[in-house]
Amino acid sequence: LPEKTLAMIKPDAVQANYTSAIRQIILSEGFHILDEKLAHLDDVAVKSFYREHAERSFFPSLIRFMTSAPVYAMILEREEAVKKWRTLMGPTDSNKARIEAPNSIRAKFGIDGQQNCVHGSDSPEAAVREISTFFRVLQESNVDSPR
Ligand code: CMP
């Protein structure tokens, strides 16, 4: 069953000109890109997007990083998109990714635990919320509901 997820190329990778290389990997792994856009997030947008991390010690630094340059947001669709995109990204910490998942995108293009080149929604419910922060779409539900 096709599922959607939000993929975001973060400021470190956009700045380093990795956008087209990462986009090519995504397409070669069988994802369809339904929509995509470059966006420069402000503090309010980042605080909302990452609100579940608001109490973490790295939050102020995360806000500075995520507002430092544009991001490139994409709606990805394929079977099990949320899980498949998270596997393709690899572990959050790019240095851990280089040891544990050397073929992952973070292993290839990430810098460290914060500047880790890409983001992916962590559940179908989060995907609905995150897609709506970037894209104004008439979105059907991404989760099964009883009928
Ligand atoms: P992401 O998967 O987008 O979700 C939250 C982000 O916070 C994460 O990627 C990193 O960019 C950042 N992050 C997570 N853990 C840490 C950490 N320990 N130190 C600094 N930044 C972090």
PDB file of C-alpha atoms and ligand atoms in Angstrom:
ATOM      1  CA  LEU A   1       0.000   0.000   0.000  1.00  0.00           C
ATOM      2  CA  PRO A   2       1.522   3.342  -0.954  1.00  0.00           C
ATOM      3  CA  GLU A   3       2.447   5.591   1.966  1.00  0.00           C
ATOM      4  CA  LYS A   4       3.846   9.111   2.114  1.00  0.00           C
ATOM      5  CA  THR A   5       6.674  10.550   4.167  1.00  0.00           C
ATOM      6  CA  LEU A   6       8.370  13.921   4.469  1.00  0.00           C
ATOM      7  CA  ALA A   7      12.024  13.972   3.477  1.00  0.00           C
ATOM      8  CA  MET A   8      14.109  17.056   4.082  1.00  0.00           C
ATOM      9  CA  ILE A   9      17.627  17.793   2.895  1.00  0.00           C
ATOM     10  CA  LYS A  10      19.099  19.899   5.687  1.00  0.00           C
ATOM     11  CA  PRO A  11      21.137  23.134   5.476  1.00  0.00           C
ATOM     12  CA  ASP A  12      24.540  21.386   5.651  1.00  0.00           C
ATOM     13  CA  ALA A  13      23.800  19.257   2.573  1.00  0.00           C
ATOM     14  CA  VAL A  14      22.010  21.999   0.614  1.00  0.00           C
ATOM     15  CA  GLN A  15      25.026  24.272   1.219  1.00  0.00           C
ATOM     16  CA  ALA A  16      27.441  21.529   0.140  1.00  0.00           C
ATOM     17  CA  ASN A  17      25.474  21.020  -3.110  1.00  0.00           C
ATOM     18  CA  TYR A  18      24.449  17.436  -2.301  1.00  0.00           C
ATOM     19  CA  THR A  19      20.773  18.002  -3.172  1.00  0.00           C
ATOM     20  CA  SER A  20      20.809  16.433  -6.645  1.00  0.00           C
ATOM     21  CA  ALA A  21      22.954  13.450  -5.573  1.00  0.00           C
ATOM     22  CA  ILE A  22      20.602  12.685  -2.657  1.00  0.00           C
ATOM     23  CA  ARG A  23      17.557  13.187  -4.914  1.00  0.00           C
ATOM     24  CA  GLN A  24      18.988  10.677  -7.425  1.00  0.00           C
ATOM     25  CA  ILE A  25      19.503   8.055  -4.678  1.00  0.00           C
ATOM     26  CA  ILE A  26      15.893   8.565  -3.528  1.00  0.00           C
ATOM     27  CA  LEU A  27      14.559   7.982  -7.065  1.00  0.00           C
ATOM     28  CA  SER A  28      16.844   4.972  -7.636  1.00  0.00           C
ATOM     29  CA  GLU A  29      15.421   3.391  -4.438  1.00  0.00           C
ATOM     30  CA  GLY A  30      11.907   3.392  -5.873  1.00  0.00           C
ATOM     31  CA  PHE A  31      10.428   6.459  -4.190  1.00  0.00           C
ATOM     32  CA  HIS A  32       8.204   8.800  -6.152  1.00  0.00           C
ATOM     33  CA  ILE A  33       8.687  12.492  -5.414  1.00  0.00           C
ATOM     34  CA  LEU A  34       5.155  13.912  -5.366  1.00  0.00           C
ATOM     35  CA  ASP A  35       6.200  17.509  -4.653  1.00  0.00           C
ATOM     36  CA  GLU A  36       9.373  19.312  -3.652  1.00  0.00           C
ATOM     37  CA  LYS A  37      10.472  22.790  -2.674  1.00  0.00           C
ATOM     38  CA  LEU A  38      13.324  24.867  -1.342  1.00  0.00           C
ATOM     39  CA  ALA A  39      12.398  26.737   1.854  1.00  0.00           C
ATOM     40  CA  HIS A  40      14.280  28.900   4.309  1.00  0.00           C
ATOM     41  CA  LEU A  41      12.847  28.136   7.767  1.00  0.00           C
ATOM     42  CA  ASP A  42      12.677  30.773  10.486  1.00  0.00           C
ATOM     43  CA  ASP A  43      12.864  30.221  14.274  1.00  0.00           C
ATOM     44  CA  VAL A  44       9.094  29.851  14.616  1.00  0.00           C
ATOM     45  CA  ALA A  45       8.925  27.203  11.900  1.00  0.00           C
ATOM     46  CA  VAL A  46      11.833  25.166  13.330  1.00  0.00           C
ATOM     47  CA  LYS A  47      10.479  25.355  16.895  1.00  0.00           C
ATOM     48  CA  SER A  48       7.156  24.033  15.630  1.00  0.00           C
ATOM     49  CA  PHE A  49       8.660  21.348  13.385  1.00  0.00           C
ATOM     50  CA  TYR A  50      10.949  19.995  16.147  1.00  0.00           C
ATOM     51  CA  ARG A  51       8.632  20.747  19.111  1.00  0.00           C
ATOM     52  CA  GLU A  52       9.107  17.256  20.575  1.00  0.00           C
ATOM     53  CA  HIS A  53      12.798  18.165  21.144  1.00  0.00           C
ATOM     54  CA  ALA A  54      12.080  21.526  22.845  1.00  0.00           C
ATOM     55  CA  GLU A  55      13.475  20.441  26.228  1.00  0.00           C
ATOM     56  CA  ARG A  56      16.678  18.853  24.875  1.00  0.00           C
ATOM     57  CA  SER A  57      20.005  20.570  25.544  1.00  0.00           C
ATOM     58  CA  PHE A  58      20.794  20.622  21.809  1.00  0.00           C
ATOM     59  CA  PHE A  59      17.568  22.470  20.883  1.00  0.00           C
ATOM     60  CA  PRO A  60      19.020  26.041  20.681  1.00  0.00           C
ATOM     61  CA  SER A  61      21.878  24.739  18.545  1.00  0.00           C
ATOM     62  CA  LEU A  62      19.429  22.771  16.374  1.00  0.00           C
ATOM     63  CA  ILE A  63      17.428  25.961  15.746  1.00  0.00           C
ATOM     64  CA  ARG A  64      20.576  27.888  14.741  1.00  0.00           C
ATOM     65  CA  PHE A  65      21.600  25.087  12.388  1.00  0.00           C
ATOM     66  CA  MET A  66      18.176  24.629  10.787  1.00  0.00           C
ATOM     67  CA  THR A  67      17.766  28.376  10.145  1.00  0.00           C
ATOM     68  CA  SER A  68      21.320  28.854   8.825  1.00  0.00           C
ATOM     69  CA  ALA A  69      20.488  28.143   5.168  1.00  0.00           C
ATOM     70  CA  PRO A  70      17.621  26.756   3.060  1.00  0.00           C
ATOM     71  CA  VAL A  71      16.324  23.207   3.313  1.00  0.00           C
ATOM     72  CA  TYR A  72      14.929  21.122   0.440  1.00  0.00           C
ATOM     73  CA  ALA A  73      11.643  19.402   1.347  1.00  0.00           C
ATOM     74  CA  MET A  74      10.141  16.491  -0.593  1.00  0.00           C
ATOM     75  CA  ILE A  75       6.971  14.410  -0.308  1.00  0.00           C
ATOM     76  CA  LEU A  76       8.066  10.817  -0.923  1.00  0.00           C
ATOM     77  CA  GLU A  77       5.689   8.003  -1.772  1.00  0.00           C
ATOM     78  CA  ARG A  78       6.216   4.245  -1.954  1.00  0.00           C
ATOM     79  CA  GLU A  79       5.265   1.098  -0.067  1.00  0.00           C
ATOM     80  CA  GLU A  80       6.329   1.514   3.597  1.00  0.00           C
ATOM     81  CA  ALA A  81       7.781   4.941   2.773  1.00  0.00           C
ATOM     82  CA  VAL A  82       8.323   5.995   6.415  1.00  0.00           C
ATOM     83  CA  LYS A  83      10.340   2.906   7.358  1.00  0.00           C
ATOM     84  CA  LYS A  84      12.164   2.597   4.000  1.00  0.00           C
ATOM     85  CA  TRP A  85      13.267   6.255   4.038  1.00  0.00           C
ATOM     86  CA  ARG A  86      14.526   5.975   7.628  1.00  0.00           C
ATOM     87  CA  THR A  87      16.550   2.883   6.678  1.00  0.00           C
ATOM     88  CA  LEU A  88      17.989   4.641   3.613  1.00  0.00           C
ATOM     89  CA  MET A  89      18.975   7.676   5.766  1.00  0.00           C
ATOM     90  CA  GLY A  90      20.796   5.523   8.355  1.00  0.00           C
ATOM     91  CA  PRO A  91      21.421   6.286  12.050  1.00  0.00           C
ATOM     92  CA  THR A  92      20.957   9.880  13.306  1.00  0.00           C
ATOM     93  CA  ASP A  93      24.678  10.318  14.045  1.00  0.00           C
ATOM     94  CA  SER A  94      26.558  10.396  10.731  1.00  0.00           C
ATOM     95  CA  ASN A  95      29.724   9.002  12.346  1.00  0.00           C
ATOM     96  CA  LYS A  96      27.776   6.054  13.742  1.00  0.00           C
ATOM     97  CA  ALA A  97      26.186   5.657  10.287  1.00  0.00           C
ATOM     98  CA  ARG A  98      29.633   5.337   8.682  1.00  0.00           C
ATOM     99  CA  ILE A  99      30.328   2.354  10.964  1.00  0.00           C
ATOM    100  CA  GLU A 100      26.906   0.701  11.110  1.00  0.00           C
ATOM    101  CA  ALA A 101      25.367   1.554   7.713  1.00  0.00           C
ATOM    102  CA  PRO A 102      28.142   2.618   5.308  1.00  0.00           C
ATOM    103  CA  ASN A 103      25.819   2.703   2.299  1.00  0.00           C
ATOM    104  CA  SER A 104      23.307   5.007   3.992  1.00  0.00           C
ATOM    105  CA  ILE A 105      22.810   8.639   2.968  1.00  0.00           C
ATOM    106  CA  ARG A 106      24.016   9.978   6.341  1.00  0.00           C
ATOM    107  CA  ALA A 107      27.181   7.843   6.066  1.00  0.00           C
ATOM    108  CA  LYS A 108      27.909   9.342   2.646  1.00  0.00           C
ATOM    109  CA  PHE A 109      26.856  12.975   3.100  1.00  0.00           C
ATOM    110  CA  GLY A 110      26.422  13.721   6.824  1.00  0.00           C
ATOM    111  CA  ILE A 111      28.924  15.511   9.052  1.00  0.00           C
ATOM    112  CA  ASP A 112      28.019  14.572  12.649  1.00  0.00           C
ATOM    113  CA  GLY A 113      25.073  13.995  15.011  1.00  0.00           C
ATOM    114  CA  GLN A 114      23.448  17.333  14.285  1.00  0.00           C
ATOM    115  CA  GLN A 115      24.522  18.189  10.747  1.00  0.00           C
ATOM    116  CA  ASN A 116      23.257  14.872   9.462  1.00  0.00           C
ATOM    117  CA  CYS A 117      22.190  15.955   5.949  1.00  0.00           C
ATOM    118  CA  VAL A 118      18.614  14.605   5.920  1.00  0.00           C
ATOM    119  CA  HIS A 119      15.452  14.253   7.994  1.00  0.00           C
ATOM    120  CA  GLY A 120      12.598  11.788   7.753  1.00  0.00           C
ATOM    121  CA  SER A 121       9.251  11.539   9.512  1.00  0.00           C
ATOM    122  CA  ASP A 122       9.256   8.917  12.255  1.00  0.00           C
ATOM    123  CA  SER A 123       5.669   7.694  11.769  1.00  0.00           C
ATOM    124  CA  PRO A 124       2.833   7.953   9.227  1.00  0.00           C
ATOM    125  CA  GLU A 125       1.056  10.348  11.630  1.00  0.00           C
ATOM    126  CA  ALA A 126       4.146  12.569  11.879  1.00  0.00           C
ATOM    127  CA  ALA A 127       4.417  12.468   8.082  1.00  0.00           C
ATOM    128  CA  VAL A 128       0.927  13.965   7.708  1.00  0.00           C
ATOM    129  CA  ARG A 129       1.816  16.779  10.132  1.00  0.00           C
ATOM    130  CA  GLU A 130       5.260  17.450   8.650  1.00  0.00           C
ATOM    131  CA  ILE A 131       4.064  17.409   5.029  1.00  0.00           C
ATOM    132  CA  SER A 132       1.429  19.989   5.940  1.00  0.00           C
ATOM    133  CA  THR A 133       4.083  22.339   7.346  1.00  0.00           C
ATOM    134  CA  PHE A 134       5.736  22.573   3.907  1.00  0.00           C
ATOM    135  CA  PHE A 135       2.991  21.811   1.405  1.00  0.00           C
ATOM    136  CA  ARG A 136      -0.529  23.057   1.100  1.00  0.00           C
ATOM    137  CA  VAL A 137      -2.140  19.908  -0.258  1.00  0.00           C
ATOM    138  CA  LEU A 138      -5.526  18.295  -0.032  1.00  0.00           C
ATOM    139  CA  GLN A 139      -4.174  15.305   1.789  1.00  0.00           C
ATOM    140  CA  GLU A 140      -5.954  12.007   2.178  1.00  0.00           C
ATOM    141  CA  SER A 141      -5.199  10.230   5.423  1.00  0.00           C
ATOM    142  CA  ASN A 142      -1.837   8.466   5.620  1.00  0.00           C
ATOM    143  CA  VAL A 143      -3.092   6.002   8.222  1.00  0.00           C
ATOM    144  CA  ASP A 144      -5.736   3.308   8.031  1.00  0.00           C
ATOM    145  CA  SER A 145      -9.050   4.239   9.587  1.00  0.00           C
ATOM    146  CA  PRO A 146     -12.006   1.976  10.261  1.00  0.00           C
ATOM    147  CA  ARG A 147     -14.916   2.411   7.886  1.00  0.00           C
TER     148      ARG A 147
HETATM  149  P1  CMP B   1      16.455  14.521  13.002  1.00  0.00           P
HETATM  150  O1  CMP B   1      16.355  13.059  12.725  1.00  0.00           O
HETATM  151  O2  CMP B   1      15.965  15.450  11.964  1.00  0.00           O
HETATM  152  O3  CMP B   1      15.685  14.816  14.367  1.00  0.00           O
HETATM  153  C1  CMP B   1      16.117  15.747  15.328  1.00  0.00           C
HETATM  154  C2  CMP B   1      17.422  16.376  14.986  1.00  0.00           C
HETATM  155  O4  CMP B   1      18.101  16.932  16.093  1.00  0.00           O
HETATM  156  C3  CMP B   1      18.401  15.323  14.468  1.00  0.00           C
HETATM  157  O5  CMP B   1      18.014  14.861  13.223  1.00  0.00           O
HETATM  158  C4  CMP B   1      19.695  16.074  14.546  1.00  0.00           C
HETATM  159  O6  CMP B   1      19.855  17.039  13.512  1.00  0.00           O
HETATM  160  C5  CMP B   1      19.493  16.816  15.864  1.00  0.00           C
HETATM  161  N1  CMP B   1      20.058  16.033  16.973  1.00  0.00           N
HETATM  162  C6  CMP B   1      19.616  14.877  17.469  1.00  0.00           C
HETATM  163  N2  CMP B   1      20.379  14.450  18.480  1.00  0.00           N
HETATM  164  C7  CMP B   1      21.333  15.386  18.646  1.00  0.00           C
HETATM  165  C8  CMP B   1      22.412  15.534  19.533  1.00  0.00           C
HETATM  166  N3  CMP B   1      22.671  14.622  20.491  1.00  0.00           N
HETATM  167  N4  CMP B   1      23.185  16.627  19.420  1.00  0.00           N
HETATM  168  C9  CMP B   1      22.926  17.549  18.488  1.00  0.00           C
HETATM  169  N5  CMP B   1      21.906  17.464  17.605  1.00  0.00           N
HETATM  170  C10 CMP B   1      21.130  16.403  17.678  1.00  0.00           C
END
